[in-house]
CSV table of C-alpha atoms in Angstrom, one decimal:
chain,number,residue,atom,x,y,z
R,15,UNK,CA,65.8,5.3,3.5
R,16,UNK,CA,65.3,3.0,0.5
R,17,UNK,CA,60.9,3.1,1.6
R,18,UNK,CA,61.8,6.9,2.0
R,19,UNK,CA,62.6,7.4,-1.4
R,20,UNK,CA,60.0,5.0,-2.7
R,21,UNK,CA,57.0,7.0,-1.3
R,22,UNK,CA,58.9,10.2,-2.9
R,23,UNK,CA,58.8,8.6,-6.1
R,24,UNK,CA,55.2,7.8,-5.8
R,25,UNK,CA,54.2,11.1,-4.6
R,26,UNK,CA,55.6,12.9,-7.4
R,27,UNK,CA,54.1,10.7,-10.0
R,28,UNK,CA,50.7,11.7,-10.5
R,29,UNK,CA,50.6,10.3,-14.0
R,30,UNK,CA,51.9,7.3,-13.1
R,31,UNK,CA,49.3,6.7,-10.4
R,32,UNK,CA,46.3,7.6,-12.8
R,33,UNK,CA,48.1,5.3,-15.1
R,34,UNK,CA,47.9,2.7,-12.7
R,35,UNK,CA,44.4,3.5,-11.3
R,36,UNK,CA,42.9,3.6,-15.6
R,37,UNK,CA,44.5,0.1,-15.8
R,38,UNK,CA,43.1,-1.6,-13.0
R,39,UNK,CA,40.0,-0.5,-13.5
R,40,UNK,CA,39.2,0.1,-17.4
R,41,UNK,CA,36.8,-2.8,-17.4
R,42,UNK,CA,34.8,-0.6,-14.8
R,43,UNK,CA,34.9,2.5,-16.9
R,44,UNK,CA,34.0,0.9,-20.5
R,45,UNK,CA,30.7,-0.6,-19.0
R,46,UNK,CA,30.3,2.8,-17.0
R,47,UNK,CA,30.5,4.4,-20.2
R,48,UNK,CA,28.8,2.5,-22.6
R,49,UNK,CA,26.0,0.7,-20.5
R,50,UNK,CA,25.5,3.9,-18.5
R,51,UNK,CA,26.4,6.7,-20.0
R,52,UNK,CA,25.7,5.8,-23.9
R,53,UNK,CA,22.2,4.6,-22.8
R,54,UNK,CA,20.9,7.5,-21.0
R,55,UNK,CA,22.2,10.2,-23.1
R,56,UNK,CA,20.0,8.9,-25.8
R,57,UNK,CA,17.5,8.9,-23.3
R,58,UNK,CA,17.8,12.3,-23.0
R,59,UNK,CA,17.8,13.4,-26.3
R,60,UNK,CA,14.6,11.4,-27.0
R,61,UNK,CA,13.0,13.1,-24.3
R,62,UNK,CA,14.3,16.8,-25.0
R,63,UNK,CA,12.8,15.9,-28.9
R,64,UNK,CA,9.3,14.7,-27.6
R,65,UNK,CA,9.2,17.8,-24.8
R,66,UNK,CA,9.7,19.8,-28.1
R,67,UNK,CA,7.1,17.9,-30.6
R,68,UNK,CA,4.8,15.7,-29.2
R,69,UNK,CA,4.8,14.2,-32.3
R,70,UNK,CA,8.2,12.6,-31.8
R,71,UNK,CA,10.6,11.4,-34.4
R,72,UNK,CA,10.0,10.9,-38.6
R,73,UNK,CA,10.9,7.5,-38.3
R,74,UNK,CA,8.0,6.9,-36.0
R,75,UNK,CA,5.0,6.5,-38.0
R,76,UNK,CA,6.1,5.0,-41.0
R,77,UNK,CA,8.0,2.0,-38.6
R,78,UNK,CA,4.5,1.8,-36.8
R,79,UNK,CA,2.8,1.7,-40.7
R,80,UNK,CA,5.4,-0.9,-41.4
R,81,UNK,CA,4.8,-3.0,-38.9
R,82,UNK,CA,0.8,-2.6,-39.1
R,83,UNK,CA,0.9,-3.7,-42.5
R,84,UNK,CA,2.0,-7.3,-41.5
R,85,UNK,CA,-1.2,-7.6,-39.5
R,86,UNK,CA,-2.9,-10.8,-39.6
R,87,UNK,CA,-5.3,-13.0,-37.5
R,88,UNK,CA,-2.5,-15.1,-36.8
R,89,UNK,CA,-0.2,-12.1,-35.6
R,90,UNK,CA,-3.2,-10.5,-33.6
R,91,UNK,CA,-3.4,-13.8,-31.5
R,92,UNK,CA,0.4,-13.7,-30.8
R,93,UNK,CA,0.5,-10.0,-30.6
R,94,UNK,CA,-2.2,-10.2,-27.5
R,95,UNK,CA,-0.3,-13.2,-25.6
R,96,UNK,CA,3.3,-10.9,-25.3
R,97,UNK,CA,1.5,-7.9,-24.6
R,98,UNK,CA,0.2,-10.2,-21.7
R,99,UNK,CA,3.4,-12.2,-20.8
R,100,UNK,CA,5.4,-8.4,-20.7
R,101,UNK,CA,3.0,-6.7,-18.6
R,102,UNK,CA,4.8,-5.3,-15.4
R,103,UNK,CA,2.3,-6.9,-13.0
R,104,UNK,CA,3.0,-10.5,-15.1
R,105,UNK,CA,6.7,-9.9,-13.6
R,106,UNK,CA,5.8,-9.4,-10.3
R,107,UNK,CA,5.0,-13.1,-9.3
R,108,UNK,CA,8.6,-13.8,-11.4
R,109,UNK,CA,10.7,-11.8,-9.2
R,110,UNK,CA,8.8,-12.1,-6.4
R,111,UNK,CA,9.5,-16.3,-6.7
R,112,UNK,CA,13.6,-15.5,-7.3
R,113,UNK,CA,13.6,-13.0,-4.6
R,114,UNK,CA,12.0,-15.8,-2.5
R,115,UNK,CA,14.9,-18.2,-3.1
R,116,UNK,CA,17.3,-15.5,-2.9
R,117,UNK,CA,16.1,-14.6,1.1
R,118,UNK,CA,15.5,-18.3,1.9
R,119,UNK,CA,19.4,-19.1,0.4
R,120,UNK,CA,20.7,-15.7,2.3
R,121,UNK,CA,22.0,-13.9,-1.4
R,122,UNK,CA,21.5,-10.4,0.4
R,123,UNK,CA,23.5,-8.4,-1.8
R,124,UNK,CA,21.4,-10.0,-5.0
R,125,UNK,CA,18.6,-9.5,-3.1
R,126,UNK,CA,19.4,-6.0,-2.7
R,127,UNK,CA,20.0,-5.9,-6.6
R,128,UNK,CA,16.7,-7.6,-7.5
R,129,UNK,CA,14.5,-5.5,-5.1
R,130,UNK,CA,16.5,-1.6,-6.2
R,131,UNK,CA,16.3,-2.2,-9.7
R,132,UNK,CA,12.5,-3.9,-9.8
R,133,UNK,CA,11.3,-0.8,-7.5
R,134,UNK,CA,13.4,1.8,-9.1
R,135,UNK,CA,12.7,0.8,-13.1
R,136,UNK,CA,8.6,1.0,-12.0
R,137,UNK,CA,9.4,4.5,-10.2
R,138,UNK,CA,11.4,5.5,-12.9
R,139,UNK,CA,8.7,4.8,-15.7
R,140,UNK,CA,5.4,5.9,-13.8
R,141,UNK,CA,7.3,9.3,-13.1
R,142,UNK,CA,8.6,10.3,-16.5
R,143,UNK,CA,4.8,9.3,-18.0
R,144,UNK,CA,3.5,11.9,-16.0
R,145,UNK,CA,6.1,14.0,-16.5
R,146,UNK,CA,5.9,13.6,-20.2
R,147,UNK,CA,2.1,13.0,-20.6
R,148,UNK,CA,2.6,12.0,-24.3
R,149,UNK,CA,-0.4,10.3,-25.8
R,150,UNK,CA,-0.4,7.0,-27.5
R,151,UNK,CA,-0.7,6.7,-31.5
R,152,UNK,CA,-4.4,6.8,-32.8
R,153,UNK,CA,-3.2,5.2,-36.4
R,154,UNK,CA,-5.6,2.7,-35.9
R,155,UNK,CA,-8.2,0.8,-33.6
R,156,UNK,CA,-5.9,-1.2,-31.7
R,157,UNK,CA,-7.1,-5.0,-30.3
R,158,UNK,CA,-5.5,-4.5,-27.2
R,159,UNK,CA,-5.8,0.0,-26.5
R,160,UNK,CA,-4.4,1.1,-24.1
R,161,UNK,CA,-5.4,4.5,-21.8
R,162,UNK,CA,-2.0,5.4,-20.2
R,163,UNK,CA,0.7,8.0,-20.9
R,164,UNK,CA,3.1,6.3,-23.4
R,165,UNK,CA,6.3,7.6,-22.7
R,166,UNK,CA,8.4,5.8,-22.2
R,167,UNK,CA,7.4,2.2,-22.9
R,168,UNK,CA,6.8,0.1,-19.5
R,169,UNK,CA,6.4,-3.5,-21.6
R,170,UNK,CA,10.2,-2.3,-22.7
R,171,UNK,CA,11.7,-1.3,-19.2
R,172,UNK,CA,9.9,-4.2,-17.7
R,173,UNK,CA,11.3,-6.7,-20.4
R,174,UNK,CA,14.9,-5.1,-19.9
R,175,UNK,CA,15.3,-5.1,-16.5
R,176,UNK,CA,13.8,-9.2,-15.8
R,177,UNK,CA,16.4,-9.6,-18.5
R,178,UNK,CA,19.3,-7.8,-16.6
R,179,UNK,CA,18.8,-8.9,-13.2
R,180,UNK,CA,18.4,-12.7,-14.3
R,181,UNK,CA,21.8,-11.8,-16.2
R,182,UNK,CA,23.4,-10.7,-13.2
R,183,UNK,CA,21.9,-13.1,-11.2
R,184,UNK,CA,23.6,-15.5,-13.2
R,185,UNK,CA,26.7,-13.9,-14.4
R,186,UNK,CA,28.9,-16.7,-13.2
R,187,UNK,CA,27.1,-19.4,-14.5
R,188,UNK,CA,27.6,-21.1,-18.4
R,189,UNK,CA,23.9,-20.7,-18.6
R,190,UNK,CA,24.4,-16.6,-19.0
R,191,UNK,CA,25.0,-17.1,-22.9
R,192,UNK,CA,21.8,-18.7,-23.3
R,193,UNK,CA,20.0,-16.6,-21.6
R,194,UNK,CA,21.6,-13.6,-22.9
R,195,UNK,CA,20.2,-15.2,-26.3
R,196,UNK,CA,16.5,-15.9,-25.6
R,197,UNK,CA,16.4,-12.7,-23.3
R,198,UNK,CA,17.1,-10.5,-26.2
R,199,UNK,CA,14.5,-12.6,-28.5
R,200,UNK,CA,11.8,-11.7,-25.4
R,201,UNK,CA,13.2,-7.8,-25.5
R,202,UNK,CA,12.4,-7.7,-28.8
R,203,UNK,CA,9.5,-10.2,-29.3
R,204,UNK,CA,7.9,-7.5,-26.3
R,205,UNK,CA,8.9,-4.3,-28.4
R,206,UNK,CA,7.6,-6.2,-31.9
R,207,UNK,CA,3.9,-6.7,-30.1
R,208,UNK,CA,3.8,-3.1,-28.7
R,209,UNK,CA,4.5,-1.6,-32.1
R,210,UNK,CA,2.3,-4.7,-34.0
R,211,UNK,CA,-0.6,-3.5,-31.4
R,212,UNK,CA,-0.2,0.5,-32.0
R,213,UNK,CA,-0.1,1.1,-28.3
R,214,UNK,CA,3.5,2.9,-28.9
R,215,UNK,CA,5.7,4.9,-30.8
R,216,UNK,CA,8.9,3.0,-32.1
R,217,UNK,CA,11.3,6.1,-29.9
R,218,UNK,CA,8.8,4.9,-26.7
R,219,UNK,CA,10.2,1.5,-26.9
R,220,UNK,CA,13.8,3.0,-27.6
R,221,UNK,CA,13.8,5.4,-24.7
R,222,UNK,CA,12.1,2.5,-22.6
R,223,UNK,CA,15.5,0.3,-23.5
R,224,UNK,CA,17.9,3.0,-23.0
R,225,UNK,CA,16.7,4.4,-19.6
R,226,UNK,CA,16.0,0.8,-18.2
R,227,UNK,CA,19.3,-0.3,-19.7
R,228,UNK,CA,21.5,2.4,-18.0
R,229,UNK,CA,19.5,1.7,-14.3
R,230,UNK,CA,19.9,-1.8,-14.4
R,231,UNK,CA,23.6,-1.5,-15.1
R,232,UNK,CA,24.4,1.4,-13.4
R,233,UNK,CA,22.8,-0.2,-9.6
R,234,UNK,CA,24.9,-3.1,-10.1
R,235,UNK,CA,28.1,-1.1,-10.5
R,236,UNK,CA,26.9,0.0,-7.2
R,237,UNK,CA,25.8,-3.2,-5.5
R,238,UNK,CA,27.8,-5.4,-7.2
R,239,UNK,CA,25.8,-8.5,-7.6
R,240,UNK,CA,28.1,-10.2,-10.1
R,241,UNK,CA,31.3,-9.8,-7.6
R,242,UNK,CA,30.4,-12.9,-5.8
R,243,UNK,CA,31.5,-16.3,-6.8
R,244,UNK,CA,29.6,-19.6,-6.5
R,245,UNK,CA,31.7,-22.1,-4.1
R,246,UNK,CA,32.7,-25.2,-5.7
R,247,UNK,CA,30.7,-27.2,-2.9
R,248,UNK,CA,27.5,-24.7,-4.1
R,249,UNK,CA,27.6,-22.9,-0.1
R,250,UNK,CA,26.8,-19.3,0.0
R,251,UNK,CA,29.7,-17.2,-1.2
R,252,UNK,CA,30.5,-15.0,1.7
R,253,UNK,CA,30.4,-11.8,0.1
R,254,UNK,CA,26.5,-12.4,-0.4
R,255,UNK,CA,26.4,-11.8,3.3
R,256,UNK,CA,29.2,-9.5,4.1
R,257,UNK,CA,30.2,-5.9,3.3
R,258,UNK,CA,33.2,-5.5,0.8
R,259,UNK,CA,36.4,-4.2,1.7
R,260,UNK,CA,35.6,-1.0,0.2
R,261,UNK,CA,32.0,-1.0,1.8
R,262,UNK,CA,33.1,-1.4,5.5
R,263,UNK,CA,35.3,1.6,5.1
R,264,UNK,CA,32.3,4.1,4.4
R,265,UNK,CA,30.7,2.6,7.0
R,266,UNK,CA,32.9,2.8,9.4
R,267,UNK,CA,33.1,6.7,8.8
């Protein structure tokens, strides 16, 4: 009688439940929010604005002016080397080396999370360039030009997402703080050389950020790279290798 009147009571409080449910999961919702949500609705206004005026934003050229007016031979040199180091096929050989150690130690489910976000943040970017088909600035003769569509930035999405999957990656380590450090010096270093080389608007590095940043985070609120825990005796922790309670029940449907 008593479990009777229990399951009553639960059944007729709605509010209670939702209560419950916001509680429990409110960690969940704040990065859903602001690392998924936040990120691509600036997205979309940047691209709704550039749809509308090629030209983008008034902020752009005087930022690129700015930074042009730094220029030295100095700069050029260092300028040249990031534009390098952040090219999306420099990052290939990088993840392709942790996604090797990731198969050989049997990390599927950061495997997984490596491989979707990698694959999806280069679909992502070659589709909205052609989509977009805005032209780079002409302010001046660049050192390094470039002949692609500029919108949005690929040296920005590619710098974002290494970032974000080494963060994940490493989420239960000490070392995440330091790397969270130096990978938002080599985010910005990457957007610095872009604008410093006149190969992009200061919104194509922004919208390059934003979209990047709300992929990487939203696929791993999906895959969950960061649920697993590292053993004490460093063995594989079996949820790298097994589905999650929640996962075997849409499977088994």
């Amino acid at each position: 009688m008593d479990k009777v009147e229990n399951a009553n009571k639960e059944i007729q409080s709605p509010l209670s439940f939702l209560k419950n449910l916001l509680i429990a999961r409110w960690r969940s919702l704040l990065l859903l929010l602001i690392g998924v949500y936040l990120p691509l609705q600036v997205f979309e206004i940047l691209t709704v604005k550039i749809w509308e005026n090629q030209a983008g934003f008034p902020w752009d050229v005087p930022i690129l002016l700015a930074v042009h007016s730094t220029a030295n031979p100095e700069l050029d040199v260092l300028a040249v080397t990031l534009a390098i180091i952040g090219l999306p096929w420099t990052a290939i050989p990088i993840l392709g080396a942790i996604a090797l150690i990731l198969l050989l130690q049997k990390r599927w489910r950061s495997l997984a999370y490596l491989l979707t976000t990698s694959v999806g943040s280069v679909i992502i970017n070659r589709t909205a360039k052609q989509l977009m088909h805005r032209v780079r600035p002409q302010l001046w003769q660049s050192i390094a030009p470039e002949s692609s569509f500029a919108f949005p930035s690929g040296h920005a999405m590619t710098s974002i997402t290494v970032v974000a999957v080494l963060l994940f990656l490493t989420w239960d380590s000490s070392r995440r703080w330091l790397l969270l450090i130096f990978g938002s010096l080599y985010i910005i270093a990457i957007a610095w050389c872009r604008l410093y080389l006149g190969v992009h608007f200061p919104s194509d590095i922004l919208a390059g950020w934003m979209v990047a940043l709300g992929w990487t985070i939203g696929v791993s609120l999906i895959i969950k790279p960061a649920r697993t825990i590292a053993t004490v005796d460093g063995e594989r922790p079996e949820d790298e290798t097994t589905l999650l309670p929640e996962e075997r029940l849409i499977t088994k449907e």
